[in-house]
Amino acid sequence: MKAIQITHTQELNIIELPECPAPAAGEVLLKLSYVSFCGSDINTFMGRNTMALNPVIPGHEIGAIIEAVGADVPSNLRPGMVVTCNPYTNCGNCASCRNGRVNACQHNETLGVQRDGAMREHIILPWQKIIPASTLTTKEAALVEPMSVGFHAVDRSQVTDIDTVMVIGCGMVGMGAIVRAALRGATVIAADIDDDKLALAKEMGATHTINTKAEDVHSRLSDITYSFGPDVIIEAVGSVPTYQMAINEVSFTGRVTCIGYAKSEVSFQTKYFVQKELDIRGSRNANPSDFRAVIRYMERHTCPVDRLITKIVKPEEALETMQWWSQNPGKVFRILADFN
């Protein structure tokens, strides 16, 4: 069967793999329809993802159809059903797992990063990792995982309807955070350097938008929040200036939740940690409840799915597409590989 493999920095090939065998007990055979390229994949392609295998088959954001099930698979998972998957592993023994936060397992191996992923025609997974999405199309299902990461950050931030929430970064994950914060009744401020993304963020629930490249962020936030600052800031970029912005601009006794990985060390005015009595939290991956929440949101059919999909490409077009993406990093939400 056909698969996409990132073989080296800026090298990507189409390879042939053996056909999948019949699923064993507890396993599910999936026919992939769409698999999304995400930020970790472009970083792997550019040689910046130190966690990734080399070479690696990328892909952990999937929309698929169940083709067959093995023995001992629950009856609610049936051939022909649209599904997505939970692409993370958990060891069951580390501190995170012992505390019930398996999404942050110390020894997690994500599909397409620390182990070969789903950019292939078929894949076999344990039934426990299959997430039914029978009310969605396979294209919609491929967007569930990245949005769930943003949903999880809102959950980590304990957002309520009395909060003002600033989301820095309106990529796919940031959009997920904007949606869930709005669903919880919060006042949402979307911040980015791209006006097109900010316009879409407003359609998806943001009350206010700030172009951080063109506007005085502190002044705008003072106007919006009556000089209090946002109660919650979710950092969804992973850069030195945005991390510093989050600490500087969050309100006294506010919460800062970090999703993005900064590629270099970040220095802070640590007095703000104490003076503001801040809660600073990391947010990693997502929980099953976050996946379910995204699917419920998608079922409303208010999500502008087609505008979140920048391109749909055949596997043979993947190399050219990744080269284009590397030159236009700010213009991509999601690129879907079409295995239909």
Coordinates of C-alpha atoms in Angstrom, one line a residue:
M1 CA 0.0 0.0 0.0
K2 CA 1.0 3.6 -0.6
A3 CA 2.4 5.8 2.2
I4 CA 4.1 9.2 2.7
Q5 CA 7.4 9.2 4.4
I6 CA 9.6 12.1 5.5
T7 CA 13.0 10.6 4.9
H8 CA 15.3 13.5 5.8
T9 CA 15.4 17.2 6.1
Q10 CA 13.3 18.6 3.2
E11 CA 13.0 15.1 1.7
L12 CA 9.7 13.3 1.3
N13 CA 9.0 10.2 -0.7
I14 CA 6.1 7.9 -1.6
I15 CA 6.9 4.4 -0.4
E16 CA 5.2 1.0 -0.7
L17 CA 4.3 -0.9 2.5
P18 CA 2.9 -4.4 2.8
E19 CA -0.9 -4.6 2.9
C20 CA -2.3 -4.7 6.5
P21 CA -3.2 -8.2 7.7
A22 CA -6.6 -8.9 9.2
P23 CA -7.0 -7.2 12.5
A24 CA -6.2 -9.3 15.6
A25 CA -8.3 -9.5 18.7
G26 CA -8.9 -6.0 20.1
E27 CA -7.7 -4.3 16.8
V28 CA -9.5 -2.2 14.2
L29 CA -8.5 -1.9 10.5
L30 CA -9.1 1.6 9.1
K31 CA -9.2 2.8 5.5
L32 CA -7.8 6.3 5.6
S33 CA -9.7 9.0 3.7
Y34 CA -8.0 12.2 4.8
V35 CA -5.0 12.7 7.0
S36 CA -4.0 16.3 7.9
F37 CA -0.5 17.7 8.0
C38 CA 0.1 19.6 11.2
G39 CA 2.8 21.9 12.6
S40 CA 4.8 19.0 14.0
D41 CA 4.9 17.5 10.4
I42 CA 6.3 20.7 8.8
N43 CA 8.8 21.0 11.7
T44 CA 9.9 17.4 11.0
F45 CA 10.2 18.2 7.3
M46 CA 12.3 21.2 8.1
G47 CA 14.5 19.3 10.5
R48 CA 13.3 21.2 13.5
N49 CA 11.4 18.5 15.3
T50 CA 13.9 16.8 17.6
M51 CA 11.3 14.4 18.9
A52 CA 10.5 12.8 15.5
L53 CA 11.8 9.5 14.2
N54 CA 14.0 9.8 11.1
P55 CA 12.7 8.6 8.7
V56 CA 9.0 8.7 9.8
I57 CA 5.6 8.3 8.3
P58 CA 3.8 11.4 9.5
G59 CA 0.1 11.9 10.3
H60 CA -2.0 11.8 13.4
E61 CA -5.1 13.8 12.5
I62 CA -7.3 11.4 10.6
G63 CA -10.7 10.9 9.0
A64 CA -11.2 7.3 8.3
I65 CA -13.7 4.5 7.7
I66 CA -13.6 1.3 9.7
E67 CA -12.9 -1.5 7.2
A68 CA -12.8 -4.5 9.6
V69 CA -12.7 -5.3 13.3
G70 CA -11.1 -8.1 15.2
A71 CA -12.5 -10.2 18.0
D72 CA -13.3 -8.6 21.3
V73 CA -14.0 -5.1 19.8
P74 CA -17.1 -3.4 21.2
S75 CA -20.2 -3.6 19.1
N76 CA -20.5 0.2 18.8
L77 CA -17.4 0.1 16.4
R78 CA -18.7 -1.3 13.1
P79 CA -17.4 -1.6 9.5
G80 CA -18.4 1.4 7.5
M81 CA -18.4 3.9 10.4
V82 CA -16.6 7.2 10.1
V83 CA -14.0 7.6 12.9
T84 CA -11.0 9.6 14.0
C85 CA -8.5 8.5 16.6
N86 CA -6.7 9.4 19.8
P87 CA -3.1 9.3 18.5
Y88 CA -1.3 9.3 21.8
T89 CA 0.0 6.5 24.0
N90 CA 0.3 6.3 27.7
C91 CA 2.5 4.0 29.8
G92 CA 0.2 3.7 32.8
N93 CA 3.2 4.0 35.2
C94 CA 4.5 7.5 35.1
A95 CA 3.4 10.4 37.4
S96 CA 1.0 11.8 34.9
C97 CA -0.7 8.4 34.3
R98 CA -0.9 7.7 38.0
N99 CA -2.6 11.1 38.4
G100 CA -5.1 10.2 35.7
R101 CA -3.7 12.8 33.2
V102 CA -2.8 10.3 30.6
N103 CA -2.7 13.0 27.9
A104 CA 0.5 14.2 29.4
C105 CA 2.2 10.8 29.8
Q106 CA 5.9 11.2 30.3
H107 CA 6.6 8.4 27.7
N108 CA 3.9 9.4 25.2
E109 CA 4.5 8.4 21.6
T110 CA 2.3 10.3 19.2
L111 CA 1.5 8.8 15.8
G112 CA 3.6 10.4 13.1
V113 CA 6.2 11.8 15.5
Q114 CA 7.8 9.2 17.9
R115 CA 6.3 6.3 15.9
D116 CA 5.1 5.9 12.3
G117 CA 1.8 7.6 11.6
A118 CA -1.3 7.4 9.5
M119 CA -0.3 8.9 6.1
R120 CA -1.0 5.6 4.4
E121 CA -3.9 3.8 2.8
H122 CA -4.7 1.5 5.8
I123 CA -3.7 1.4 9.5
I124 CA -4.5 -1.0 12.3
L125 CA -5.0 0.5 15.8
P126 CA -6.2 -0.7 19.2
W127 CA -10.0 -0.3 19.5
Q128 CA -9.4 1.9 22.6
K129 CA -7.9 4.6 20.4
I130 CA -10.8 4.7 17.9
I131 CA -13.2 7.7 18.4
P132 CA -16.6 7.3 16.6
A133 CA -17.5 10.3 14.5
S134 CA -20.4 8.8 12.5
T135 CA -22.3 12.1 12.3
L136 CA -19.3 13.8 10.5
T137 CA -17.7 13.5 7.1
T138 CA -14.2 12.0 6.9
K139 CA -13.0 15.5 6.0
E140 CA -14.5 17.0 9.2
A141 CA -13.2 14.1 11.2
A142 CA -9.6 14.9 10.1
L143 CA -10.0 18.3 11.9
V144 CA -11.1 17.0 15.2
E145 CA -7.7 16.2 16.8
P146 CA -6.1 19.6 16.3
M147 CA -9.2 21.5 17.5
S148 CA -9.3 19.2 20.6
V149 CA -5.9 20.4 21.6
G150 CA -7.3 24.0 21.8
F151 CA -10.4 22.7 23.5
H152 CA -8.2 21.1 26.1
A153 CA -6.3 24.3 26.8
V154 CA -9.6 26.0 27.6
D155 CA -10.4 23.2 30.0
R156 CA -7.0 23.5 31.6
S157 CA -7.6 27.2 32.0
Q158 CA -10.9 26.6 33.9
V159 CA -12.7 29.1 31.7
T160 CA -16.1 30.3 32.7
D161 CA -18.7 32.8 31.4
I162 CA -17.3 35.6 33.6
D163 CA -13.8 35.4 32.1
T164 CA -12.2 37.5 29.4
V165 CA -9.9 35.1 27.5
M166 CA -7.1 36.2 25.1
V167 CA -5.9 33.6 22.6
I168 CA -2.5 34.4 21.1
G169 CA -2.2 32.7 17.7
C170 CA -5.1 31.9 15.4
G171 CA -3.9 28.8 13.8
M172 CA -5.9 25.6 13.9
V173 CA -5.2 24.9 17.6
G174 CA -5.8 28.5 18.6
M175 CA -9.1 28.4 16.7
G176 CA -10.1 25.5 18.8
A177 CA -9.4 27.5 21.9
I178 CA -11.4 30.4 20.6
V179 CA -14.4 28.2 19.9
R180 CA -14.5 26.4 23.2
A181 CA -14.0 29.6 25.2
A182 CA -16.9 31.2 23.3
L183 CA -19.0 28.1 23.9
R184 CA -18.4 28.5 27.6
G185 CA -19.7 32.1 27.4
A186 CA -16.4 33.9 27.9
T187 CA -15.5 37.2 26.2
V188 CA -12.8 36.1 23.7
I189 CA -10.0 38.3 22.3
A190 CA -8.1 36.8 19.3
A191 CA -4.6 38.0 18.7
D192 CA -2.5 37.3 15.6
I193 CA -0.4 39.0 12.9
D194 CA -2.7 38.0 10.0
D195 CA -5.9 39.9 9.3
D196 CA -7.5 37.0 7.4
K197 CA -7.0 34.7 10.4
L198 CA -8.4 37.4 12.7
A199 CA -11.5 37.8 10.5
L200 CA -12.1 34.1 10.6
A201 CA -11.5 34.1 14.4
K202 CA -14.3 36.6 14.8
E203 CA -16.7 34.3 12.8
M204 CA -15.7 31.4 15.1
G205 CA -16.6 33.3 18.3
A206 CA -14.0 36.0 19.1
T207 CA -15.6 39.2 20.4
H208 CA -12.5 41.3 19.8
T209 CA -9.4 40.9 17.5
I210 CA -5.9 42.5 17.8
N211 CA -3.3 42.5 15.1
T212 CA -0.2 42.3 17.3
K213 CA 2.0 43.5 14.5
A214 CA 0.0 46.6 13.7
E215 CA -1.6 47.6 17.0
D216 CA -0.5 48.6 20.5
V217 CA -1.5 45.4 22.3
H218 CA -1.3 46.9 25.8
S219 CA -3.4 49.9 24.9
R220 CA -6.1 47.7 23.1
L221 CA -6.3 45.3 26.0
S222 CA -6.6 48.2 28.5
D223 CA -9.6 49.5 26.5
I224 CA -11.3 46.1 26.2
T225 CA -10.8 45.0 29.8
Y226 CA -11.1 48.4 31.5
S227 CA -7.4 48.2 32.4
F228 CA -7.7 44.9 34.3
G229 CA -6.1 42.8 31.6
P230 CA -7.5 39.4 30.4
D231 CA -8.4 36.9 33.1
V232 CA -6.9 34.1 31.0
I233 CA -4.3 34.2 28.2
I234 CA -3.7 31.1 26.1
E235 CA -0.4 31.0 24.3
A236 CA -0.8 29.0 21.0
V237 CA 2.2 30.2 19.0
G238 CA 5.4 29.2 20.8
S239 CA 7.7 32.2 20.4
V240 CA 9.7 34.4 22.8
P241 CA 7.6 37.6 22.2
T242 CA 4.2 35.8 22.6
Y243 CA 5.3 34.0 25.8
Q244 CA 6.5 37.4 27.2
M245 CA 3.2 39.1 26.1
A246 CA 1.2 36.5 27.9
I247 CA 3.0 37.1 31.3
N248 CA 3.0 40.9 30.8
E249 CA -0.6 41.4 29.8
V250 CA -2.6 38.8 31.9
S251 CA -4.5 40.3 34.8
F252 CA -3.4 40.1 38.4
T253 CA -4.4 36.7 39.7
G254 CA -4.9 35.6 36.1
R255 CA -4.1 32.3 34.4
V256 CA -1.6 31.8 31.6
T257 CA -1.9 28.5 29.7
C258 CA 0.9 27.5 27.3
I259 CA 0.4 25.2 24.3
G260 CA 3.2 26.3 22.0
Y261 CA 6.8 25.1 22.2
A262 CA 9.2 28.1 22.0
K263 CA 12.3 27.1 20.0
S264 CA 14.7 29.0 22.3
E265 CA 14.9 30.1 25.9
V266 CA 12.5 32.7 27.1
S267 CA 13.4 35.3 29.8
F268 CA 10.7 36.8 32.0
Q269 CA 10.2 39.5 34.5
T270 CA 9.6 36.9 37.2
K271 CA 8.4 39.6 39.6
Y272 CA 5.1 39.3 37.7
F273 CA 4.8 35.7 38.7
V274 CA 4.7 36.8 42.4
Q275 CA 3.2 40.2 42.2
K276 CA 0.2 39.0 40.1
E277 CA 0.1 35.7 41.9
L278 CA -0.3 34.0 38.5
D279 CA -1.3 30.5 37.7
I280 CA 1.0 29.3 34.9
R281 CA -0.1 26.1 33.3
G282 CA 1.0 23.8 30.5
S283 CA -1.5 22.2 28.2
R284 CA -0.5 19.1 26.3
N285 CA -2.5 17.0 23.7
A286 CA -6.2 16.3 24.7
N287 CA -8.4 14.0 26.6
P288 CA -11.2 11.8 25.3
S289 CA -13.7 14.4 26.7
D290 CA -12.1 17.1 24.5
F291 CA -12.5 14.9 21.4
R292 CA -16.2 14.4 22.2
A293 CA -16.7 18.1 22.8
V294 CA -15.2 18.9 19.4
I295 CA -17.4 16.3 17.7
R296 CA -20.5 17.8 19.4
Y297 CA -19.4 21.3 18.2
M298 CA -18.9 20.0 14.6
E299 CA -22.3 18.4 14.6
R300 CA -23.8 21.9 14.8
H301 CA -22.5 22.4 11.2
T302 CA -21.6 26.0 12.0
C303 CA -17.8 25.4 11.7
P304 CA -16.4 26.8 8.5
V305 CA -14.7 23.6 7.6
D306 CA -13.7 24.5 4.0
R307 CA -12.1 27.7 5.2
L308 CA -10.0 25.8 7.7
I309 CA -8.7 23.5 5.0
T310 CA -6.0 25.4 3.0
K311 CA -5.4 22.6 0.5
I312 CA -6.3 19.0 -0.2
V313 CA -3.5 17.1 -2.0
K314 CA -2.9 13.7 -3.3
P315 CA 0.1 11.9 -1.8
E316 CA 2.1 12.5 -5.0
E317 CA 1.8 16.2 -4.4
A318 CA 2.9 16.1 -0.8
L319 CA 6.6 17.1 -1.4
E320 CA 5.7 20.1 -3.5
T321 CA 3.1 21.1 -1.0
M322 CA 5.5 20.9 2.0
Q323 CA 8.0 23.0 0.1
W324 CA 5.4 25.6 -0.5
W325 CA 4.3 25.5 3.1
S326 CA 7.8 26.0 4.3
Q327 CA 7.9 29.2 2.3
N328 CA 4.4 30.4 3.4
P329 CA 4.2 29.3 7.1
G330 CA 1.6 32.0 8.1
K331 CA -0.9 31.1 5.5
V332 CA -1.8 27.6 6.4
F333 CA -4.5 26.2 8.7
R334 CA -4.6 22.6 7.6
I335 CA -3.4 20.7 4.5
L336 CA -5.2 17.3 4.0
A337 CA -3.6 14.4 2.2
D338 CA -6.3 12.6 0.2
F339 CA -6.1 8.8 0.4
N340 CA -9.6 8.2 -1.1

